[in-house]
Tab-separated table of C-alpha atoms in Angstrom:
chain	number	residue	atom	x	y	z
A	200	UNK	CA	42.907	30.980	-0.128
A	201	UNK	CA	45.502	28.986	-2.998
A	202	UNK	CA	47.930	30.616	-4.866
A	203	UNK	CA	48.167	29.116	-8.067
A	204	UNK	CA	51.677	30.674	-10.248
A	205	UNK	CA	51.384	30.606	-13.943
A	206	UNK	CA	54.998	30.655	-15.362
A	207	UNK	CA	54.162	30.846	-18.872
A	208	UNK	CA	54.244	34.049	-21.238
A	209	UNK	CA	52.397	37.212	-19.300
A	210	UNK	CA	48.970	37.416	-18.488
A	211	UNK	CA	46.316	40.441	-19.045
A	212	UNK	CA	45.852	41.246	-15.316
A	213	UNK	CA	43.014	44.051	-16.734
A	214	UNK	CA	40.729	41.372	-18.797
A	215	UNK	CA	37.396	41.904	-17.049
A	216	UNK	CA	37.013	37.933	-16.373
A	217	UNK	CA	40.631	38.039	-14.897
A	218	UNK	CA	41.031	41.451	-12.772
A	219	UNK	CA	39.328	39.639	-9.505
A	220	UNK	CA	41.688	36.504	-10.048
A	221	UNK	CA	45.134	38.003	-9.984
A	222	UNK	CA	47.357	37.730	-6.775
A	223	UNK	CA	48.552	40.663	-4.955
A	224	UNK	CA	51.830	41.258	-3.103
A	225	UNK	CA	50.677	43.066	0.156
A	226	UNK	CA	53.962	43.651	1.039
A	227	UNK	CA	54.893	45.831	-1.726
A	228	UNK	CA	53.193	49.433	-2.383
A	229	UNK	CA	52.109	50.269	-6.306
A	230	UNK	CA	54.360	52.207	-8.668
A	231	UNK	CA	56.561	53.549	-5.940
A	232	UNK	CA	60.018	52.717	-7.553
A	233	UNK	CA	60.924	50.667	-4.271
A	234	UNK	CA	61.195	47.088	-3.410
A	235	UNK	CA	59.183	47.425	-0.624
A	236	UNK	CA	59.624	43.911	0.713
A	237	UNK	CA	63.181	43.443	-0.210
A	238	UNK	CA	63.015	40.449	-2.214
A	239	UNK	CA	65.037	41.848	-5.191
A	240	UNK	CA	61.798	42.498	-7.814
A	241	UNK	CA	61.068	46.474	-7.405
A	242	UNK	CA	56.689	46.807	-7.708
A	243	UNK	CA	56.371	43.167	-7.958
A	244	UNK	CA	52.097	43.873	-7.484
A	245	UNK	CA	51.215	40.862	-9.365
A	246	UNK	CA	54.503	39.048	-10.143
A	247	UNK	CA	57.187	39.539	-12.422
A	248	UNK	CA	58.286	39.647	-15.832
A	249	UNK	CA	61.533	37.241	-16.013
A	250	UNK	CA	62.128	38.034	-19.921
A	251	UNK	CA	63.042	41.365	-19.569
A	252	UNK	CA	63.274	41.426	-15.615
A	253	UNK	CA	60.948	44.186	-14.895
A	254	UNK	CA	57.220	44.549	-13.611
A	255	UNK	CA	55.839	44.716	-17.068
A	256	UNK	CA	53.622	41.479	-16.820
A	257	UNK	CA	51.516	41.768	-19.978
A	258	UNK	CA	52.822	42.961	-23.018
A	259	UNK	CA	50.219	42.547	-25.897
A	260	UNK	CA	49.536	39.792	-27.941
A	261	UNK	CA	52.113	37.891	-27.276
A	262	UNK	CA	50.842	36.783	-24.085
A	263	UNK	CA	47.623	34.871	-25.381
A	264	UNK	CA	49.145	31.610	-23.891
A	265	UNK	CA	48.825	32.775	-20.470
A	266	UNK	CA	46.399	34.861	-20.181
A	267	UNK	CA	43.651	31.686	-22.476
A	268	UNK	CA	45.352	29.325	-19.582
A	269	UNK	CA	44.314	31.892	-16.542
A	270	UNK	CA	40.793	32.042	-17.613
A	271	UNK	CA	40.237	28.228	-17.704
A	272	UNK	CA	41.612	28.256	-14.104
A	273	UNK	CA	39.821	31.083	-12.606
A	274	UNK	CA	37.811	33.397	-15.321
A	275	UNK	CA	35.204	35.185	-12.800
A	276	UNK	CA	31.712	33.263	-12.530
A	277	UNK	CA	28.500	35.018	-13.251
A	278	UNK	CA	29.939	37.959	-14.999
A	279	UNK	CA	29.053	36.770	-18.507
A	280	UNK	CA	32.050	36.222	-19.967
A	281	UNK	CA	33.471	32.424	-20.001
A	282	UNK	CA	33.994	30.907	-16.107
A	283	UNK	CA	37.122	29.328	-14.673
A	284	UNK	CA	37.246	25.638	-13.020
A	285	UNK	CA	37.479	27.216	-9.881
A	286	UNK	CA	36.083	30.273	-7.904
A	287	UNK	CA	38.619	32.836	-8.137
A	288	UNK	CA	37.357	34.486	-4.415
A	289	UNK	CA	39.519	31.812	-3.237
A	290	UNK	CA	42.076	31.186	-5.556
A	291	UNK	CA	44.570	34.025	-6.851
A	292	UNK	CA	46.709	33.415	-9.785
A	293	UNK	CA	50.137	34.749	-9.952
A	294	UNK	CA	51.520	35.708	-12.928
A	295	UNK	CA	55.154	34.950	-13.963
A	296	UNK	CA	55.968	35.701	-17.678
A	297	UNK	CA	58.925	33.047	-18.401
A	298	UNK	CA	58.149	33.129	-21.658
A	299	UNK	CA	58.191	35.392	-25.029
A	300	UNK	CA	58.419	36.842	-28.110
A	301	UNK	CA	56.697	35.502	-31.004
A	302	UNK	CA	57.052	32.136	-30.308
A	303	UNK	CA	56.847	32.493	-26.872
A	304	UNK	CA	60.154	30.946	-25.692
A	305	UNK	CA	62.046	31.160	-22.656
A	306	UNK	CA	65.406	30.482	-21.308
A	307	UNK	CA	65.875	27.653	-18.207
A	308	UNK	CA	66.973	29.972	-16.165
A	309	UNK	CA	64.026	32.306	-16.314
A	310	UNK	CA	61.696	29.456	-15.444
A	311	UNK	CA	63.763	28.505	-12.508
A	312	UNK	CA	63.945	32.050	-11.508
A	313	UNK	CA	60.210	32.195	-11.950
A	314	UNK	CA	59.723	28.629	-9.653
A	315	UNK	CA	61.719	29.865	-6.815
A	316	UNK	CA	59.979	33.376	-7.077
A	317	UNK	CA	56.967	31.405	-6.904
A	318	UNK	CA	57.663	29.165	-3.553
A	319	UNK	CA	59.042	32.360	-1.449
A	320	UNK	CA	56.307	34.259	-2.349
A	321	UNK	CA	53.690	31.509	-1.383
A	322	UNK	CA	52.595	29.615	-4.142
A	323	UNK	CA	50.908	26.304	-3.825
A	324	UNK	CA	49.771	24.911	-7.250
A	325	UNK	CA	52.289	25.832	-10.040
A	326	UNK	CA	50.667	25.432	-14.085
A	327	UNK	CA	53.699	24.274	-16.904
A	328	UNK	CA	51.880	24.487	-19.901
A	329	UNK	CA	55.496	24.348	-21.981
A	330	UNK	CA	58.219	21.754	-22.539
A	331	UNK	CA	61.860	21.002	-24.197
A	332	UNK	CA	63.587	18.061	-25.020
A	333	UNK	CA	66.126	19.035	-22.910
A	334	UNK	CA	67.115	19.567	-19.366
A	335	UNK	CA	69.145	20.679	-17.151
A	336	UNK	CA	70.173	19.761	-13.216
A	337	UNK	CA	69.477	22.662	-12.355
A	338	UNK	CA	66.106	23.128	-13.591
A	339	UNK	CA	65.108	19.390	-12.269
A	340	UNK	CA	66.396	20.598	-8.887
A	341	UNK	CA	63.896	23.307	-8.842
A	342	UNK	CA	60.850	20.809	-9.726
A	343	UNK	CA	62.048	18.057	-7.169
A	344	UNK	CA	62.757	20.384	-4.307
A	345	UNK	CA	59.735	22.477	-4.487
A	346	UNK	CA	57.342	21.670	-1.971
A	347	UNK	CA	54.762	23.182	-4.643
A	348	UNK	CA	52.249	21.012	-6.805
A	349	UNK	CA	53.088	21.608	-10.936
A	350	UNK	CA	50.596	20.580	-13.273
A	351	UNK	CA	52.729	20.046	-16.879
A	352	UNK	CA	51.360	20.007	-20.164
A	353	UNK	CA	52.376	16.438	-22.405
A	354	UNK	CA	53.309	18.361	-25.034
A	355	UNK	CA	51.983	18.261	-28.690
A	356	UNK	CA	53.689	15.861	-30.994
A	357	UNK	CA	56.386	16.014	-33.282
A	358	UNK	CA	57.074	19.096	-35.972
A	359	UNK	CA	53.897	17.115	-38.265
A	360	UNK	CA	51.819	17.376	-34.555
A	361	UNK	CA	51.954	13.548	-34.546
A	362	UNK	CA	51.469	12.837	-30.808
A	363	UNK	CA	54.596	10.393	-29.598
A	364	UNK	CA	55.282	8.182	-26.375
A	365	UNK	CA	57.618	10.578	-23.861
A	366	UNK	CA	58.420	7.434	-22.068
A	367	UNK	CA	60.636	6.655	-24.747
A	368	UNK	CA	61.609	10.375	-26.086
A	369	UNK	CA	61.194	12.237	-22.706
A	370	UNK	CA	59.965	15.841	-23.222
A	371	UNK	CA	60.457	18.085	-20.145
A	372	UNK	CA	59.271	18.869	-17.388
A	373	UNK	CA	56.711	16.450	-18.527
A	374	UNK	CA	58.638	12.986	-18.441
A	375	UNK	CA	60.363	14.357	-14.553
A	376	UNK	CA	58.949	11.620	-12.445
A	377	UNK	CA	58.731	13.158	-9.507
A	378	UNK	CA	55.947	12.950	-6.786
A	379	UNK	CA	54.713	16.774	-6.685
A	380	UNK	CA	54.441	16.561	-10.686
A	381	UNK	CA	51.286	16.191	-12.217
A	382	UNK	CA	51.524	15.129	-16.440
A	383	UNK	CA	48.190	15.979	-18.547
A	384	UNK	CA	47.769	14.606	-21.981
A	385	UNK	CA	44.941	17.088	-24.979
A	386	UNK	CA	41.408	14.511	-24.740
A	387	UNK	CA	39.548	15.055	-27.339
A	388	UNK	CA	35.325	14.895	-27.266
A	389	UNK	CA	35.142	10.981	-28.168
A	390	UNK	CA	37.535	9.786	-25.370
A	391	UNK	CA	40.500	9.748	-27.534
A	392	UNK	CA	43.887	11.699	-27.120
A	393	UNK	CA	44.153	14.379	-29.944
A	394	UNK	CA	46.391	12.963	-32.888
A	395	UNK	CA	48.757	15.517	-31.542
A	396	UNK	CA	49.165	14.805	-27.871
A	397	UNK	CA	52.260	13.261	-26.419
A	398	UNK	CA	51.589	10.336	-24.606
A	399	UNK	CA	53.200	7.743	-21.976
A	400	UNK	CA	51.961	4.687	-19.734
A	401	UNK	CA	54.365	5.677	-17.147
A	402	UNK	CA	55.023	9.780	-17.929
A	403	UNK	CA	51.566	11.257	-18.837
A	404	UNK	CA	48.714	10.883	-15.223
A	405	UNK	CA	45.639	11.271	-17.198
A	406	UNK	CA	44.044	13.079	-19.883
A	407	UNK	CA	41.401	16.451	-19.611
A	408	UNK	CA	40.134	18.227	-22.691
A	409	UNK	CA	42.136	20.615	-24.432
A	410	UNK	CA	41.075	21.165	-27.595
A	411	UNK	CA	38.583	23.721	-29.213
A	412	UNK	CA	38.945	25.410	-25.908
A	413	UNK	CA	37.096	28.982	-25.211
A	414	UNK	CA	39.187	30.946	-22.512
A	415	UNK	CA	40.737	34.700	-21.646
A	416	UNK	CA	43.090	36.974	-24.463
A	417	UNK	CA	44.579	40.425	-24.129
A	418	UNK	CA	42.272	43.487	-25.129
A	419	UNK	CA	39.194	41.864	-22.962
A	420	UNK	CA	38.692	39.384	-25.815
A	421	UNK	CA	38.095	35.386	-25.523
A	422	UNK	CA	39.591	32.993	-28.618
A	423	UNK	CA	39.995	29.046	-29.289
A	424	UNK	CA	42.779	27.251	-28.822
A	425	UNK	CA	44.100	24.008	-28.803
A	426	UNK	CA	46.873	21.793	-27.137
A	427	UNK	CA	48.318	20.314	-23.945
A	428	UNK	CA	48.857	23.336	-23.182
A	429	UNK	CA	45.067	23.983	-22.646
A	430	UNK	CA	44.686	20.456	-20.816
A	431	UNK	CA	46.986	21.303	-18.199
A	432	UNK	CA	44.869	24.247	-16.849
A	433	UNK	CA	41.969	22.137	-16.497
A	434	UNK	CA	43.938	20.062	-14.276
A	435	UNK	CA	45.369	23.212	-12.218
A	436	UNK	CA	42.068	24.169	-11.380
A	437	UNK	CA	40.696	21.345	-10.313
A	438	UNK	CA	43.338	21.339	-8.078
A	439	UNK	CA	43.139	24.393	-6.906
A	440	UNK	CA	39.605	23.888	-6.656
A	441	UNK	CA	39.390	21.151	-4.163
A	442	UNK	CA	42.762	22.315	-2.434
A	443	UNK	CA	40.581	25.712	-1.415
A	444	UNK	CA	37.810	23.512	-0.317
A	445	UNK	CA	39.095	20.505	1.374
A	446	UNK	CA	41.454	22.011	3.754
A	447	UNK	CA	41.635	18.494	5.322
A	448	UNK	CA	44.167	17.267	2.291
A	449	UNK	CA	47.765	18.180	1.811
A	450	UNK	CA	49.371	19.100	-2.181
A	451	UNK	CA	50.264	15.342	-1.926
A	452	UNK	CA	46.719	14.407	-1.142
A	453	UNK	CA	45.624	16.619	-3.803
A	454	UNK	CA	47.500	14.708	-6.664
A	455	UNK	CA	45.910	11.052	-5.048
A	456	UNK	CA	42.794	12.854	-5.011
A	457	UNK	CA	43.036	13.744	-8.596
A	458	UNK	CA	44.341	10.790	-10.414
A	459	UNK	CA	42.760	8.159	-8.283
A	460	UNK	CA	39.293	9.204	-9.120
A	461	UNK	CA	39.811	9.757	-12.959
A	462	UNK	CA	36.930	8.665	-15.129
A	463	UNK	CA	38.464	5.490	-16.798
A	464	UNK	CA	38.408	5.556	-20.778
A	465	UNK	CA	39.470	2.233	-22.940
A	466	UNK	CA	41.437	4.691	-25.376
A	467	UNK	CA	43.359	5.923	-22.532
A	468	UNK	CA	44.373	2.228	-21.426
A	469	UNK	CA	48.322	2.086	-21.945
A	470	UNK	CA	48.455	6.260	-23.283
A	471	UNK	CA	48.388	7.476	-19.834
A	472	UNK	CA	49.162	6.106	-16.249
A	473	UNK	CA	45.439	6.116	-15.228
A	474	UNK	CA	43.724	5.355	-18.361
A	475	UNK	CA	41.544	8.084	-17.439
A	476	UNK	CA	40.319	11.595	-17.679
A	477	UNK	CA	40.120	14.143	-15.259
A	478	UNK	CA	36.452	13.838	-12.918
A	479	UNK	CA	36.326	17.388	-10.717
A	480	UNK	CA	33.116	16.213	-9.178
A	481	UNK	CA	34.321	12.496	-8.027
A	482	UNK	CA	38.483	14.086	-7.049
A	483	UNK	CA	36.454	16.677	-4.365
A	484	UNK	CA	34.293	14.017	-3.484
A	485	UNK	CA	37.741	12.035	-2.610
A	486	UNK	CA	37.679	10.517	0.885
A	487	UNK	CA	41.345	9.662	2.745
A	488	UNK	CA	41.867	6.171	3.843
């Protein structure tokens, strides 16, 4: 079994592709009033709501974001709705909502709150479908001393959507060039980036679709949308995917496994550090020298 923590806005933990996906804290009892487990978060079931610190982990529309990135993770197979990258029998998401309001934003802190929530409570995988221009030590610290694997979204251009080169104008956690951080740029159908995804030789891995994409929204509903922020959850689930089934590979192997058996595309050449997209079949397939 993988835990994969979305820290992101909330996620609706009652969609009927999502209710057999969602982790559950066995250590804490349901709508008792009690923090069972003594970590500090009282009916913490599912995770934790780090905008207005409570167990409220789906408030309404405003949590689209998540809950379209949980689907294309680990939407239910065979149930007729859409289906996740990966089987969600074996891979449990947990949700963290980091992020809200109406333009879904979120303070540092709460994401580090959420990241460290996240590690004690036994997450492996760790989907950043957000970014800033800035950063703080703090919040760095929390990336590069996780022993979890984050897949980060590019980011989507400039305020015209104009895609730009992060190497140069880092975007974070995106540009953090650390080892357990996995950077996913918005490939369009033809093999192109979209005009709007961020790009980088050194800072963006590889590319995955993210555009047009059909996934998960509250009220049991599905929608398009469009963005790094759709890319990256591709990426999770792969990962999660072949982490569940090749329990001869570490996180670390994981990330080799994933960007050294990318599907090489001539547009890609000098946009991303692979010059290539994401190939589920050929990562699982991925043999350790």
């Amino acid at each position: 079994t993988v835990t994969v923590a979305i820290i992101d806005t909330g996620i609706d933990t009652t969609h009927s592709d999502l209710k057999d996906s969602i982790w559950v804290n066995e250590d804490e009892i349901p709508g008792d009033g009690i923090d069972n487990d003594g970590n500090g978060y009282v009916d913490d079931v599912n995770g934790w709501n780090f905008v207005s610190n409570s167990n409220e982990i789906c408030t309404g529309e405003e949590d689209s974001h998540g809950t379209h990135g949980a689907g294309t993770i680990a939407a239910a197979w065979n149930n007729g709705g859409i289906a996740g990258i990966t089987d969600s029998t074996h891979v449990k998401l947990m949700v963290l909502k980091a992020l809200g309001g109406s333009e879904g934003k979120g303070s540092p802190e709460s994401v580090i709150e959420a990241i460290k929530y996240a590690e004690a409570n036994g997450a492996d995988i760790c989907n950043l479908s957000f970014g800033s221009d800035n950063c703080t030590p703090e919040f760095e610290a929390a990336i590069r001393d996780s022993k979890m694997l984050f897949v980060v979204a590019a980011g989507n251009g400039n305020q015209y959507q104009i895609g730009y080169d992060i190497d140069k104008s880092p975007v974070y956690p995106a540009s953090l060039p650390y080892d357990n951080v996995i950077t996913v740029g918005n490939l369009l159908f033809n093999g192109h980036l979209d005009e709007s995804s961020n790009y980088g030789a050194t800072s963006v891995d590889l590319a995955a679709p993210g555009t047009y994409i059909l996934s998960t929204i509250p009220g049991d509903s599905y929608a398009y949308m469009s963005g790094t922020s759709m890319a990256a959850p591709m990426v999770t689930g792969a990962a999660a995917l072949i982490y569940s089934a090749r329990t001869d590979l570490s996180l670390q192997d994981i990330k080799t496994a994933i960007l050294s058996t990318v599907h090489k595309l001539a547009p890609l050449k000098g946009k991303t550090a692979t010059g290539g997209m994401l190939d589920v079949s050929a990562a699982i397939k991925w043999t350790k020298n």
